[in-house]
GROMACS .gro file of C-alpha atoms in nm:
model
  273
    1UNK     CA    1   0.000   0.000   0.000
    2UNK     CA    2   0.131   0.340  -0.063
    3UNK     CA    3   0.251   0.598   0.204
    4UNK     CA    4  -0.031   0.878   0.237
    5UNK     CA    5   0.076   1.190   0.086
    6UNK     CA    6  -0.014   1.528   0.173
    7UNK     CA    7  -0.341   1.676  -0.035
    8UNK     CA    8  -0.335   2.053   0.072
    9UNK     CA    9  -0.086   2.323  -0.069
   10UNK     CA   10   0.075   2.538   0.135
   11UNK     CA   11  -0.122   2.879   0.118
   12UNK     CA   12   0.191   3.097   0.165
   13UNK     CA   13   0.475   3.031  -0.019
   14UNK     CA   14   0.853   3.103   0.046
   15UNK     CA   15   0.834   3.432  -0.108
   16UNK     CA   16   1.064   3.698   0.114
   17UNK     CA   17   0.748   3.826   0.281
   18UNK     CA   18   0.693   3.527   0.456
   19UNK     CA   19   0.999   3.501   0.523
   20UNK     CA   20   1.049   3.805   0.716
   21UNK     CA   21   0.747   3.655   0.926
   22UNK     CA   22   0.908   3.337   0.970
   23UNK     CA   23   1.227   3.428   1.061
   24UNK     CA   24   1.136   3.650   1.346
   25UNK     CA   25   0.999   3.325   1.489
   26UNK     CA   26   1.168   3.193   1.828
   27UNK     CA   27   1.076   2.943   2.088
   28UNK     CA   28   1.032   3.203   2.317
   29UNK     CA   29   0.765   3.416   2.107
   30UNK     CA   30   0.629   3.053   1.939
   31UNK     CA   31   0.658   2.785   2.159
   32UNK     CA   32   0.643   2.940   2.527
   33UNK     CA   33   0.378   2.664   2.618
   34UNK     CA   34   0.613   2.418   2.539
   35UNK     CA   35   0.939   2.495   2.743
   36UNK     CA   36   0.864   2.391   3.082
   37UNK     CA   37   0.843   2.029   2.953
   38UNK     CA   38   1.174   2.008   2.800
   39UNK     CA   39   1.468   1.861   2.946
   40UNK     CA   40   1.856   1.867   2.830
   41UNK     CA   41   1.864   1.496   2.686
   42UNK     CA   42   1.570   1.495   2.480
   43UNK     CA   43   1.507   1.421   2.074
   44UNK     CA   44   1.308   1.631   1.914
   45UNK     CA   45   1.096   1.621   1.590
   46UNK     CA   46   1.036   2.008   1.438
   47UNK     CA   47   0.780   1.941   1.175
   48UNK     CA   48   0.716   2.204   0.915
   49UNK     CA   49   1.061   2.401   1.050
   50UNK     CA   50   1.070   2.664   0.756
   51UNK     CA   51   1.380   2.841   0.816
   52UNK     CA   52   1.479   2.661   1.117
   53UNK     CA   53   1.483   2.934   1.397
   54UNK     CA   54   1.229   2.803   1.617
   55UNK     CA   55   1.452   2.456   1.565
   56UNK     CA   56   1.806   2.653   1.648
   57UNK     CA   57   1.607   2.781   1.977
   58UNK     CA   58   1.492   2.411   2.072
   59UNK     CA   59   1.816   2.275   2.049
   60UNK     CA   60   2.022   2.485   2.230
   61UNK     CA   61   1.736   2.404   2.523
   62UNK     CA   62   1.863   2.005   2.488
   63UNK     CA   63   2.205   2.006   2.472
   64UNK     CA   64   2.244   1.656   2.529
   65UNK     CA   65   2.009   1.557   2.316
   66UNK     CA   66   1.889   1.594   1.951
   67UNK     CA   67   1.646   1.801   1.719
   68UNK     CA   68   1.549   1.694   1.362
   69UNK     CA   69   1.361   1.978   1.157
   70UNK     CA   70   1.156   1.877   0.844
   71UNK     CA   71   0.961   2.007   0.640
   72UNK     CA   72   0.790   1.920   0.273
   73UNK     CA   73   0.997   2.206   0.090
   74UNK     CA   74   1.322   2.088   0.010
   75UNK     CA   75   1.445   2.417  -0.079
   76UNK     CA   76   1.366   2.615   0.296
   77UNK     CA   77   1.551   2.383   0.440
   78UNK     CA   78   1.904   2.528   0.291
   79UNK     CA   79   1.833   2.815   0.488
   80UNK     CA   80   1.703   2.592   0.795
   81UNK     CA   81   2.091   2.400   0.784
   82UNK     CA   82   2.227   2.812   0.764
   83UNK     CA   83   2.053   2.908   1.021
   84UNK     CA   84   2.214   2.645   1.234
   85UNK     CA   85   2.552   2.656   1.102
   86UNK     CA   86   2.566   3.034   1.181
   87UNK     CA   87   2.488   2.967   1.537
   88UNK     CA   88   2.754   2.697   1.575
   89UNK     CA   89   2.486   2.399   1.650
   90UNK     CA   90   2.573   2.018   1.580
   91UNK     CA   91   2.309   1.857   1.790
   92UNK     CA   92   2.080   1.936   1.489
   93UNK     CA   93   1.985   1.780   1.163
   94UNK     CA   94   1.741   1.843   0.885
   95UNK     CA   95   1.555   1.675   0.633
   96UNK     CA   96   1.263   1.636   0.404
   97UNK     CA   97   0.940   1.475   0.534
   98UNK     CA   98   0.555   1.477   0.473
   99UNK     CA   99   0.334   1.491   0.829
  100UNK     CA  100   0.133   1.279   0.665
  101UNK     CA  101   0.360   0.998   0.662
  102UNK     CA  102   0.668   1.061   0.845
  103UNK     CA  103   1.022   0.860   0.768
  104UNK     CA  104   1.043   0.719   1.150
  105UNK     CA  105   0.994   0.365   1.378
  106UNK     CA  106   0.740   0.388   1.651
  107UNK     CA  107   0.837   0.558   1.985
  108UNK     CA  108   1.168   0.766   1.852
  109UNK     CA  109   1.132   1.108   1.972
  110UNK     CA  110   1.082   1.279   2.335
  111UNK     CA  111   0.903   1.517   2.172
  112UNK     CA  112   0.745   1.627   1.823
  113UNK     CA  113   0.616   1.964   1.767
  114UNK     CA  114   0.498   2.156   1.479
  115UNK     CA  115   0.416   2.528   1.476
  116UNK     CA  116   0.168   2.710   1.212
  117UNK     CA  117   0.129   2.331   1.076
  118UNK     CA  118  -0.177   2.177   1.081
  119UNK     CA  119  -0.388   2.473   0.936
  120UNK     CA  120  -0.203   2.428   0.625
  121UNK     CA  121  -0.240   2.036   0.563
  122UNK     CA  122  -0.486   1.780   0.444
  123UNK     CA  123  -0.578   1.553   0.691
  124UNK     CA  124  -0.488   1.725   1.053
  125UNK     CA  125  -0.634   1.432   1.227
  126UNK     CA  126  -0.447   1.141   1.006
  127UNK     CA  127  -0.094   1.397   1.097
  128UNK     CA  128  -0.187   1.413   1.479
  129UNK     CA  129  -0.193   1.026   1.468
  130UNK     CA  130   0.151   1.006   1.264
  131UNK     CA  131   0.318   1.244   1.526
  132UNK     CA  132   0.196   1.037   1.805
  133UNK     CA  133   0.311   0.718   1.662
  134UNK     CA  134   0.683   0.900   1.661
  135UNK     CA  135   0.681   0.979   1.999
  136UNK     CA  136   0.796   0.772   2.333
  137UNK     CA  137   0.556   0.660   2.579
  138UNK     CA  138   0.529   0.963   2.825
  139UNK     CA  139   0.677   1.220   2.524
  140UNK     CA  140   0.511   1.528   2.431
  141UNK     CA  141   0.322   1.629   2.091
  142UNK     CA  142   0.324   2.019   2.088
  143UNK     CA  143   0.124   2.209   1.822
  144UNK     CA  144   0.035   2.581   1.806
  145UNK     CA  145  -0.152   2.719   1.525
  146UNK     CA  146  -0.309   3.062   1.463
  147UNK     CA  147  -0.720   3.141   1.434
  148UNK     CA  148  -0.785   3.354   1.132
  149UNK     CA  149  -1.147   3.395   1.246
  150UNK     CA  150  -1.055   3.532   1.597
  151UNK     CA  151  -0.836   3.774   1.482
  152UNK     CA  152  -0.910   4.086   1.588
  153UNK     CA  153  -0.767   4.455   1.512
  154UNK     CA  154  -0.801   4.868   1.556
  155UNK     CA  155  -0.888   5.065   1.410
  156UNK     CA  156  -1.220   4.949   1.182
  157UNK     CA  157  -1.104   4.888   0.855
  158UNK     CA  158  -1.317   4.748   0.541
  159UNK     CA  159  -1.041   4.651   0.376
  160UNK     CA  160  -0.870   4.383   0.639
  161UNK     CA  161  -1.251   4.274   0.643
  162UNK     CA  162  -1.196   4.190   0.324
  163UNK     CA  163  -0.857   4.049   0.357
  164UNK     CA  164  -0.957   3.821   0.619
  165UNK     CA  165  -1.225   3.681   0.404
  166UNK     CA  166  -1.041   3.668   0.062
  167UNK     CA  167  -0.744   3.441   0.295
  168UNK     CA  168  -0.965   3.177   0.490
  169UNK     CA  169  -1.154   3.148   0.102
  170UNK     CA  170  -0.772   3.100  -0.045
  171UNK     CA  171  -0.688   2.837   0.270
  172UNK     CA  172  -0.989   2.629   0.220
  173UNK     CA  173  -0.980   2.619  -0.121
  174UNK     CA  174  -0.575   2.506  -0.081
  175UNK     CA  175  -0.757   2.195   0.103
  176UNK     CA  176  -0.647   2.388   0.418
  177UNK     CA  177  -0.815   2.510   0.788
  178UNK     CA  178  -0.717   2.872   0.850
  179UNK     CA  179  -0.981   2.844   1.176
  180UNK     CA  180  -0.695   2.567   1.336
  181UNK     CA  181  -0.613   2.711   1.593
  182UNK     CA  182  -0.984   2.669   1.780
  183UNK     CA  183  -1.002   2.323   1.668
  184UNK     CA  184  -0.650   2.170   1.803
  185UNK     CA  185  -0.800   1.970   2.110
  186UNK     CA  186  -1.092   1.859   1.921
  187UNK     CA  187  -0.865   1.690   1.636
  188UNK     CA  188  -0.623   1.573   1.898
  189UNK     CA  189  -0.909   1.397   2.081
  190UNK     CA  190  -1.008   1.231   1.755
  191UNK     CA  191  -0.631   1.123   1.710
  192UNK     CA  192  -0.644   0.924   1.987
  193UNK     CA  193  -0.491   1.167   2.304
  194UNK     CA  194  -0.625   1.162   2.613
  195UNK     CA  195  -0.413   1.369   2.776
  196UNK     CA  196  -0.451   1.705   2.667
  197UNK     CA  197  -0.394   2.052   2.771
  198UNK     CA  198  -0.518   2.277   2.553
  199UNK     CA  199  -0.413   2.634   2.607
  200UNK     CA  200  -0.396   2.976   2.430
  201UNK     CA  201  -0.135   3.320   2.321
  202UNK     CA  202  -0.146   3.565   2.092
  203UNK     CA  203   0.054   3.816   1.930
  204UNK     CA  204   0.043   4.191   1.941
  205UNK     CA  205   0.130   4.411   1.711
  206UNK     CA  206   0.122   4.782   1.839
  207UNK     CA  207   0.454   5.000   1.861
  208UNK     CA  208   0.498   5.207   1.522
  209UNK     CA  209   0.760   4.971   1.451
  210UNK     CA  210   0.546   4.657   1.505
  211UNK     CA  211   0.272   4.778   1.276
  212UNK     CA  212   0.575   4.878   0.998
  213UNK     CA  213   0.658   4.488   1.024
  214UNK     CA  214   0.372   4.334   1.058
  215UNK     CA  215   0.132   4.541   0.860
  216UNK     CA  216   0.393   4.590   0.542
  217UNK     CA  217   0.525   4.234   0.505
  218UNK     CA  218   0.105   4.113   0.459
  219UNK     CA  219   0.098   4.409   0.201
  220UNK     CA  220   0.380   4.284   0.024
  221UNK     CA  221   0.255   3.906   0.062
  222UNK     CA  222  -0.110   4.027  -0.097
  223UNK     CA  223   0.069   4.100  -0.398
  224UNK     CA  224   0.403   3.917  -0.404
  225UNK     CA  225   0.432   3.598  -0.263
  226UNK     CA  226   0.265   3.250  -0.411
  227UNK     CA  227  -0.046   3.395  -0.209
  228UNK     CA  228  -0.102   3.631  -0.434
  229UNK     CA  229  -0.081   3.392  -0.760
  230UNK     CA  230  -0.322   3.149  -0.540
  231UNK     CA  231  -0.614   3.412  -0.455
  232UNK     CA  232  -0.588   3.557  -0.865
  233UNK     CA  233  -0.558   3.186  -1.016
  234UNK     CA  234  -0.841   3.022  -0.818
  235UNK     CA  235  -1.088   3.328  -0.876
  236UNK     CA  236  -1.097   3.459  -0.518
  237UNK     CA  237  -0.961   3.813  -0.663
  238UNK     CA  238  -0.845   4.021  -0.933
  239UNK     CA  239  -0.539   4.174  -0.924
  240UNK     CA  240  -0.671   4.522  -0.868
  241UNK     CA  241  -0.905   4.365  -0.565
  242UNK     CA  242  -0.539   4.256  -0.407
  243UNK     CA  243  -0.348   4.570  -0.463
  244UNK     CA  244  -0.656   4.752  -0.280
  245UNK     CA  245  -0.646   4.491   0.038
  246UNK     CA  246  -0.258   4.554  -0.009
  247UNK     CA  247  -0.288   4.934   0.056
  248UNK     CA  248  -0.549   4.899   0.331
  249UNK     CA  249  -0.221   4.668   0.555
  250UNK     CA  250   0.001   5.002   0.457
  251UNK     CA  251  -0.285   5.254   0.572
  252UNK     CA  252  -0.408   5.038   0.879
  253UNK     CA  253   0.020   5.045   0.970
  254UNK     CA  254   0.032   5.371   0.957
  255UNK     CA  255  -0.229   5.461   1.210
  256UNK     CA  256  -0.118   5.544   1.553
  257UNK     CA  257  -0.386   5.408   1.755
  258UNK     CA  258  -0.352   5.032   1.543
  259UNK     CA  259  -0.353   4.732   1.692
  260UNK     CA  260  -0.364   4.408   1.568
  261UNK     CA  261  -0.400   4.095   1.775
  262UNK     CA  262  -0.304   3.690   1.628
  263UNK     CA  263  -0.459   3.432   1.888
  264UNK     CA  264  -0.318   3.067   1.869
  265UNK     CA  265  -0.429   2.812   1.989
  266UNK     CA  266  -0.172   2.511   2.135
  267UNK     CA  267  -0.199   2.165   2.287
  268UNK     CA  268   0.026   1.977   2.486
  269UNK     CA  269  -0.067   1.619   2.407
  270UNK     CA  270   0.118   1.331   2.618
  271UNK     CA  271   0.113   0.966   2.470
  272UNK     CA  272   0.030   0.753   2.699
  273UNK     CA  273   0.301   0.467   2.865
   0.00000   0.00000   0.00000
């Protein structure tokens, strides 16, 4: 029988817009939930590691043990083994893998975690069950994803309202869940957990310099990145309709009373002995 493959495609693209995003990632702003479990000798999975800073952060947290980052792009993960290099780690290794069907025996890894993961794959349920079959008896599965729909921001602004919409339309139609982040514990009850502690975070963006980040690189992904391409080619925009959402992120930035506000949501799953 063939290995499941993954059926979604991956919304966002490695265009340098998400890359600024992903890059500012660190276990601290990402994976706070996660830390107090973690202990010095453990081996860690980092599914879906991008550009490998959240998995630089993790293993300098286990120095006596391991961390393996994968993820389905073979060509992030050049910058993933750079990121590592540059900060002189060799308890670290990287490789391509699909969720779906991961390249592992039963019961390898301490821990597996994936951040910003499951909202972008085809099965979320099928890839909770796959991440629990890699981990030890008493290890950890650790997933935090965003909630498009709880999103919030200020000031009013018609044309994030229409942002918003035009992206969850975009995810689903990618095969995707941009709502994950709400439905974590529920898909790790159908995976099989039992022992789960679901919890919540978010990220603000505030400071002039936050909005400047945060509001410019989703202007330049609107119009850039494989987004962009995704929204015109599946008939969920024109151009013209993107360029206008893309000047609303520039205009909402520049106010000095904006706020904008990402809630995740994260579980802490532990497989049982």
């Amino acid at each position: 029988m063939p290995k499941p493959q993954e059926t979604a495609v991956y919304t966002h693209g490695h265009h340098e817009s998400v890359l600024r995003s992903h890059t500012w990632r660190t276990a601290a702003n990402s994976a706070g939930y996660l830390l107090g479990s973690l202990k010095p000798h453990m081996r860690i999975l980092d599914i879906g590691c991008g550009p490998g800073t959240i998995t630089a952060d993790l293993a300098t947290l286990v120095p006596d043990g391991h961390v393996t980052g994968v993820d389905r792009a073979p060509e992030i993960l050049d910058r993933a083994r750079s990121t590592a290099a540059g900060r002189g780690l060799t308890n670290i290794d990287f490789a391509v893998a699909d969720v779906h069907a991961l390249d592992h025996p039963d019961d390898t890894f301490c821990v597996v975690h994936a951040h910003q993961v499951l909202q972008h794959v085809g099965d979320p349920v099928r890839a909770l069950r796959e991440m629990r079959r890699v981990t030890k008896p008493n290890g950890f599965v650790a997933v935090r994803d965003s909630d498009y729909g709880a999103m919030t921001w200020y000031p009013a602004s018609a044309g994030l309202d229409d942002w918003l919409d035009l992206y969850r339309r975009v995810a689903r139609a990618n095969g995707g869940e941009p709502d994950a982040g709400r439905r974590l514990k529920a898909w790790a009850l159908q995976a099989g957990f039992t022992d789960v502690t679901a919890t919540s975070s978010a990220w603000t963006f505030s400071t002039p310099e936050e909005r400047t980040w945060w509001g410019g690189l989703w202007a330049d992904r609107t119009v850039e990145s494989a987004y962009a391409g995704r929204a015109t080619g599946g008939g969920h925009a024109t151009a013209e309709e993107l360029r206008a959402v893309s000047a609303a992120w520039r205009n909402w930035a520049q106010q000095p009373d904006g706020w904008f506000a990402v809630l995740h949501g994260e579980i802490l799953c532990r497989k049982e002995a």
